[in-house]
Coordinates of C-alpha atoms in Angstrom, one line a residue:
M1 CA -9.2 22.2 -23.2
T2 CA -12.9 23.4 -22.7
I3 CA -14.8 20.7 -20.6
D4 CA -18.4 20.0 -21.2
E5 CA -19.7 21.1 -17.8
S6 CA -22.7 19.1 -18.1
N7 CA -21.0 15.8 -17.8
V8 CA -18.5 17.2 -15.2
D9 CA -18.7 16.0 -11.5
S10 CA -20.1 19.0 -9.5
A11 CA -17.1 19.0 -7.1
L12 CA -14.8 19.7 -10.0
L13 CA -17.2 22.4 -11.2
L14 CA -16.7 23.8 -7.4
K15 CA -13.0 23.5 -7.6
K16 CA -12.8 25.2 -11.3
Y17 CA -15.4 28.1 -9.7
V18 CA -13.1 28.9 -6.9
R19 CA -9.9 29.1 -9.2
D20 CA -11.6 31.4 -11.2
K21 CA -12.7 33.5 -8.1
R22 CA -16.3 33.2 -9.1
M23 CA -18.6 34.4 -6.3
L24 CA -20.7 31.6 -4.8
D25 CA -23.1 31.8 -1.9
V26 CA -23.4 29.2 0.9
S27 CA -26.4 27.3 -1.0
E28 CA -24.5 27.1 -4.0
I29 CA -21.4 25.5 -2.4
Q30 CA -23.5 23.2 -0.4
K31 CA -25.4 21.9 -3.6
L32 CA -22.3 21.3 -5.4
L33 CA -20.8 19.1 -2.5
E34 CA -23.9 17.1 -2.2
N35 CA -24.5 16.4 -5.8
S36 CA -20.8 15.2 -6.3
E37 CA -20.4 11.6 -7.1
V38 CA -16.9 11.6 -6.0
I39 CA -17.5 12.8 -2.6
T40 CA -20.5 10.5 -2.2
K41 CA -18.3 7.5 -3.1
I42 CA -15.7 8.7 -0.6
L43 CA -17.9 9.4 2.3
A44 CA -19.5 5.8 1.8
E45 CA -16.2 4.0 2.3
P46 CA -16.0 2.1 5.6
Y47 CA -12.6 2.5 7.5
R48 CA -11.1 1.0 10.6
T49 CA -9.0 2.8 13.3
D50 CA -7.7 -0.2 15.2
T51 CA -5.0 -0.8 12.3
F52 CA -2.1 1.0 10.6
T53 CA -3.7 0.3 7.3
G54 CA -7.1 1.1 8.5
L55 CA -6.0 4.8 9.8
R56 CA -4.0 5.1 6.2
K57 CA -7.4 4.6 4.4
L58 CA -8.9 7.2 6.7
E59 CA -6.0 9.6 5.5
F60 CA -6.1 8.8 2.2
L61 CA -9.8 9.5 1.8
L62 CA -9.3 12.6 3.7
I63 CA -6.6 13.9 1.6
E64 CA -8.5 13.1 -1.6
L65 CA -11.5 15.3 -0.2
S66 CA -9.1 18.0 0.6
E67 CA -8.6 18.5 -2.9
I68 CA -12.1 20.0 -3.1
P69 CA -12.6 23.3 -1.9
Y70 CA -15.0 23.7 1.2
F71 CA -14.7 19.9 1.8
E72 CA -14.5 20.8 5.7
R73 CA -18.2 22.1 5.7
M74 CA -19.5 18.8 5.4
E75 CA -20.7 17.3 8.8
Q76 CA -19.3 13.8 8.0
V77 CA -16.2 15.1 7.0
Q78 CA -15.8 16.8 10.3
T79 CA -16.2 13.4 12.2
M80 CA -13.8 11.9 9.9
L81 CA -11.1 14.8 10.8
E82 CA -11.7 14.5 14.4
T83 CA -11.3 10.8 14.2
L84 CA -8.1 11.1 12.2
H85 CA -6.4 13.5 14.7
C86 CA -7.7 11.7 17.9
Y87 CA -5.7 8.7 16.5
T88 CA -2.7 10.2 14.9
N89 CA -2.2 13.0 17.2
Y90 CA 1.2 12.6 19.1
A91 CA 3.5 14.8 21.2
E92 CA 5.3 15.9 18.0
G93 CA 4.1 15.3 14.7
F94 CA 1.4 12.7 13.5
S95 CA 1.7 9.1 13.7
L96 CA -0.5 6.5 11.8
T97 CA 0.4 4.2 15.0
G98 CA -0.3 6.7 17.6
K99 CA 3.5 6.1 18.9
Q100 CA 6.6 7.9 18.1
S101 CA 7.9 5.1 16.1
G102 CA 5.3 5.5 13.7
V103 CA 6.0 9.3 12.7
L104 CA 6.9 8.9 8.9
A105 CA 7.7 12.0 6.7
C106 CA 5.0 11.4 4.0
H107 CA 2.1 10.7 6.4
N108 CA 3.1 13.5 8.6
A109 CA 3.1 15.9 5.9
I110 CA -0.3 14.4 4.5
C111 CA -2.0 14.6 7.8
T112 CA -0.9 18.4 8.4
L113 CA -1.9 19.3 4.6
I114 CA -5.6 18.0 5.7
F115 CA -5.8 19.8 8.7
L116 CA -4.3 22.8 7.1
R117 CA -6.9 22.8 4.3
A118 CA -9.4 22.2 6.9
G119 CA -8.4 25.2 8.8
K120 CA -7.3 23.5 11.9
K121 CA -4.6 25.6 12.5
E122 CA -4.1 24.4 16.3
W123 CA -3.6 21.0 15.1
V124 CA -1.3 21.8 12.2
E125 CA 1.5 23.8 14.1
K126 CA 2.8 20.3 15.5
G127 CA 3.0 18.7 12.0
I128 CA 5.0 21.9 10.8
Q129 CA 7.1 22.2 13.7
W130 CA 8.0 18.6 13.4
I131 CA 9.3 19.1 9.7
I132 CA 11.3 22.0 10.4
S133 CA 12.9 20.3 13.5
Y134 CA 13.6 16.8 12.2
F135 CA 13.1 16.1 8.6
P136 CA 16.3 17.0 6.7
F137 CA 15.9 18.5 3.2
D138 CA 19.5 17.8 2.0
K139 CA 21.7 14.9 1.6
N140 CA 23.7 13.3 4.4
I141 CA 22.3 15.5 7.1
A142 CA 21.4 13.5 10.3
S143 CA 18.1 13.6 11.9
N144 CA 17.8 13.8 15.7
W145 CA 14.4 12.3 15.7
H146 CA 14.4 9.0 17.9
G147 CA 11.5 7.3 15.8
K148 CA 12.9 4.2 14.5
D149 CA 10.4 3.6 11.7
L150 CA 11.6 7.1 10.0
F151 CA 14.9 5.3 9.3
H152 CA 13.8 1.7 8.9
R153 CA 10.5 1.2 7.6
F154 CA 9.4 1.3 4.0
G155 CA 13.0 1.8 3.1
G156 CA 13.4 4.6 5.5
C157 CA 12.7 8.4 5.3
V158 CA 16.1 9.7 6.4
G159 CA 19.4 8.1 4.9
N160 CA 22.1 9.2 2.7
S161 CA 19.3 11.2 0.9
P162 CA 15.7 12.3 2.2
C163 CA 12.8 10.5 0.9
Y164 CA 11.4 12.5 -2.0
D165 CA 7.9 11.6 -1.2
G166 CA 8.1 13.0 2.0
L167 CA 10.1 15.9 1.0
V168 CA 8.0 17.3 -1.8
K169 CA 4.8 17.1 0.5
S170 CA 6.5 18.3 3.6
V171 CA 7.7 21.4 1.3
K172 CA 4.1 21.6 0.0
A173 CA 2.7 21.5 3.6
L174 CA 5.3 24.5 4.3
S175 CA 4.2 26.6 1.3
E176 CA 0.4 26.1 2.1
Y177 CA 1.1 27.3 5.5
T178 CA 2.9 30.1 4.5
A179 CA 0.0 31.1 2.1
K180 CA -2.6 30.7 4.7
Y181 CA -1.4 31.9 7.8
G182 CA 2.0 33.7 7.0
D183 CA 5.6 32.6 7.6
Y184 CA 8.6 33.2 10.1
P185 CA 12.2 33.1 9.8
E186 CA 12.3 29.3 10.9
L187 CA 9.6 28.3 8.3
Q188 CA 11.1 30.6 5.7
I189 CA 14.4 29.0 5.8
K190 CA 13.3 25.2 5.7
L191 CA 10.9 26.0 2.9
Q192 CA 13.8 27.8 0.7
Q193 CA 16.1 24.3 1.6
G194 CA 13.2 22.1 0.4
L195 CA 12.6 24.3 -2.9
D196 CA 16.4 24.4 -3.5
Y197 CA 16.4 20.5 -3.2
I198 CA 13.7 20.2 -5.8
L199 CA 15.4 22.6 -8.2
A200 CA 18.6 21.0 -7.4
H201 CA 17.0 17.6 -9.0
R202 CA 15.3 19.5 -11.9
V203 CA 12.0 18.2 -10.3
I204 CA 12.2 14.7 -11.6
F205 CA 15.9 13.7 -12.1
H206 CA 18.7 12.5 -10.2
Q207 CA 21.0 15.4 -9.1
N208 CA 24.0 14.4 -11.3
S209 CA 22.3 13.0 -14.1
D210 CA 19.4 12.8 -16.7
E211 CA 17.9 9.5 -14.9
Y212 CA 14.5 9.7 -13.7
L213 CA 14.3 9.7 -9.7
Y214 CA 11.9 6.6 -9.9
D215 CA 9.1 5.6 -12.3
D216 CA 6.3 6.6 -9.9
L217 CA 7.6 10.2 -10.2
I218 CA 7.0 10.4 -13.8
T219 CA 3.6 8.7 -13.7
L220 CA 0.7 10.8 -14.1
F221 CA -2.0 10.2 -11.3
Y222 CA -4.2 12.5 -9.3
P223 CA -5.1 13.1 -6.4
Y224 CA -1.8 12.2 -4.6
P225 CA -1.2 9.5 -2.1
Y226 CA 1.8 8.7 0.0
R227 CA 3.8 8.9 -3.4
T228 CA 4.4 12.2 -5.1
N229 CA 4.7 12.9 -8.9
I230 CA 5.8 15.2 -11.5
I231 CA 2.5 17.0 -11.2
E232 CA 2.4 17.6 -7.5
A233 CA 6.0 18.4 -7.4
L234 CA 5.4 21.0 -10.4
G235 CA 2.4 22.4 -8.5
V236 CA 4.7 23.2 -5.5
M237 CA 7.1 25.1 -7.9
K238 CA 4.0 27.1 -9.5
T239 CA 2.5 28.1 -6.2
E240 CA 6.0 29.4 -5.2
D241 CA 6.3 31.2 -8.8
L242 CA 9.2 29.1 -9.9
L243 CA 8.0 27.5 -12.7
D244 CA 9.9 29.8 -15.1
R245 CA 13.1 28.7 -13.8
A246 CA 15.3 26.5 -16.3
E247 CA 15.6 23.7 -13.7
C248 CA 11.8 23.0 -14.2
Q249 CA 11.5 23.1 -18.1
A250 CA 12.3 19.5 -18.7
A251 CA 9.6 18.4 -16.5
L252 CA 7.3 20.7 -18.1
D253 CA 8.2 19.4 -21.3
Y254 CA 7.9 15.8 -20.2
L255 CA 4.3 16.7 -19.0
K256 CA 3.4 18.4 -22.3
E257 CA 4.2 15.5 -24.3
K258 CA 1.8 13.3 -22.2
H259 CA -1.1 15.6 -23.7
Q260 CA -3.5 13.3 -25.7
D261 CA -4.7 14.1 -29.3
N262 CA -8.3 14.4 -27.8
G263 CA -7.2 17.4 -25.5
F264 CA -7.1 15.5 -22.4
W265 CA -4.4 14.0 -20.0
Q266 CA -5.1 10.7 -18.5
S267 CA -4.2 8.9 -15.1
E268 CA -1.9 6.0 -15.5
K269 CA -1.9 4.6 -12.0
I270 CA -4.3 4.0 -9.1
F271 CA -2.5 3.4 -5.7
M272 CA -3.9 0.8 -3.3
K273 CA -7.6 0.4 -4.6
S274 CA -8.8 -0.9 -1.7
S275 CA -8.0 2.7 0.0
W276 CA -8.5 5.0 -2.8
I277 CA -11.4 6.1 -4.8
P278 CA -10.2 7.2 -8.2
F279 CA -11.3 10.6 -9.6
D280 CA -10.6 9.6 -13.2
P281 CA -11.0 6.4 -15.0
I282 CA -7.3 4.6 -15.9
K283 CA -5.9 5.3 -19.2
K284 CA -8.9 7.5 -20.3
P285 CA -9.7 11.0 -20.8
G286 CA -9.6 12.6 -17.4
A287 CA -11.3 15.8 -16.3
W288 CA -9.9 15.9 -13.0
I289 CA -6.3 15.4 -14.1
T290 CA -6.7 17.6 -16.9
D291 CA -7.9 20.6 -15.0
E292 CA -5.1 20.2 -12.7
I293 CA -2.6 19.9 -15.4
E294 CA -4.2 22.9 -17.3
W295 CA -4.1 24.8 -13.9
L296 CA -0.5 24.2 -13.6
L297 CA 0.6 25.1 -17.1
E298 CA -1.7 28.2 -17.6

């Protein structure tokens, strides 16, 4: 789908230019960032740091911004990054309560991805190491983490099966770390375990049936909050050059079937509207989500 650039948010243009490896000077990048309506709306959002939900909103705003190249160059974003790190930084991993009990797989991975994309390598290391050390990437494997929320809150990240949201996002963090900073044996083993788990589920299915794992996984939305979905999971497979595997075909076919007659895909859901700035209108032609899926399928 050829998108009319005159009607596209400047931050999306920046993303497209970077993917196309177009040479941009500093002033061009800055202009595209400053002229973006999406970025302006996100930066205008208030947030709190004294509650779990307040910090989660800050986390969500930053993970949205991190989908935009060079987001970390904005002064206000640097303040937001410092704030999130200050309040979530724990001895091991990242916690939205600042305590051991509050380290949850999805949020640890999201914080790790934010800091990774912002170039905060020293901050990132503990998030990566927590994934490697404590988050199991297969069924019926015990975790020796002692933070109770990992097992009990929000349904539990660790049980007979690992939380799929947390797993996909954690695998994504390991993959992006490897691409940016290189890997090492411990990380490569863990990354391969996670990729194997996603492939064993054919991206969106129960391991031993043709039933979808859960409805949100096959719901189209972009960017991605604490929930993952088919687009994000297939994006990890693309980054790791695995899309040609037979295990990905049914998910790819499902995504292609969602293509609208007008040439676009459209977002089907917004999570937590009070904490989220939509990039595209719901159930209408979406420039952002279409760009993401076209990159995935190209």
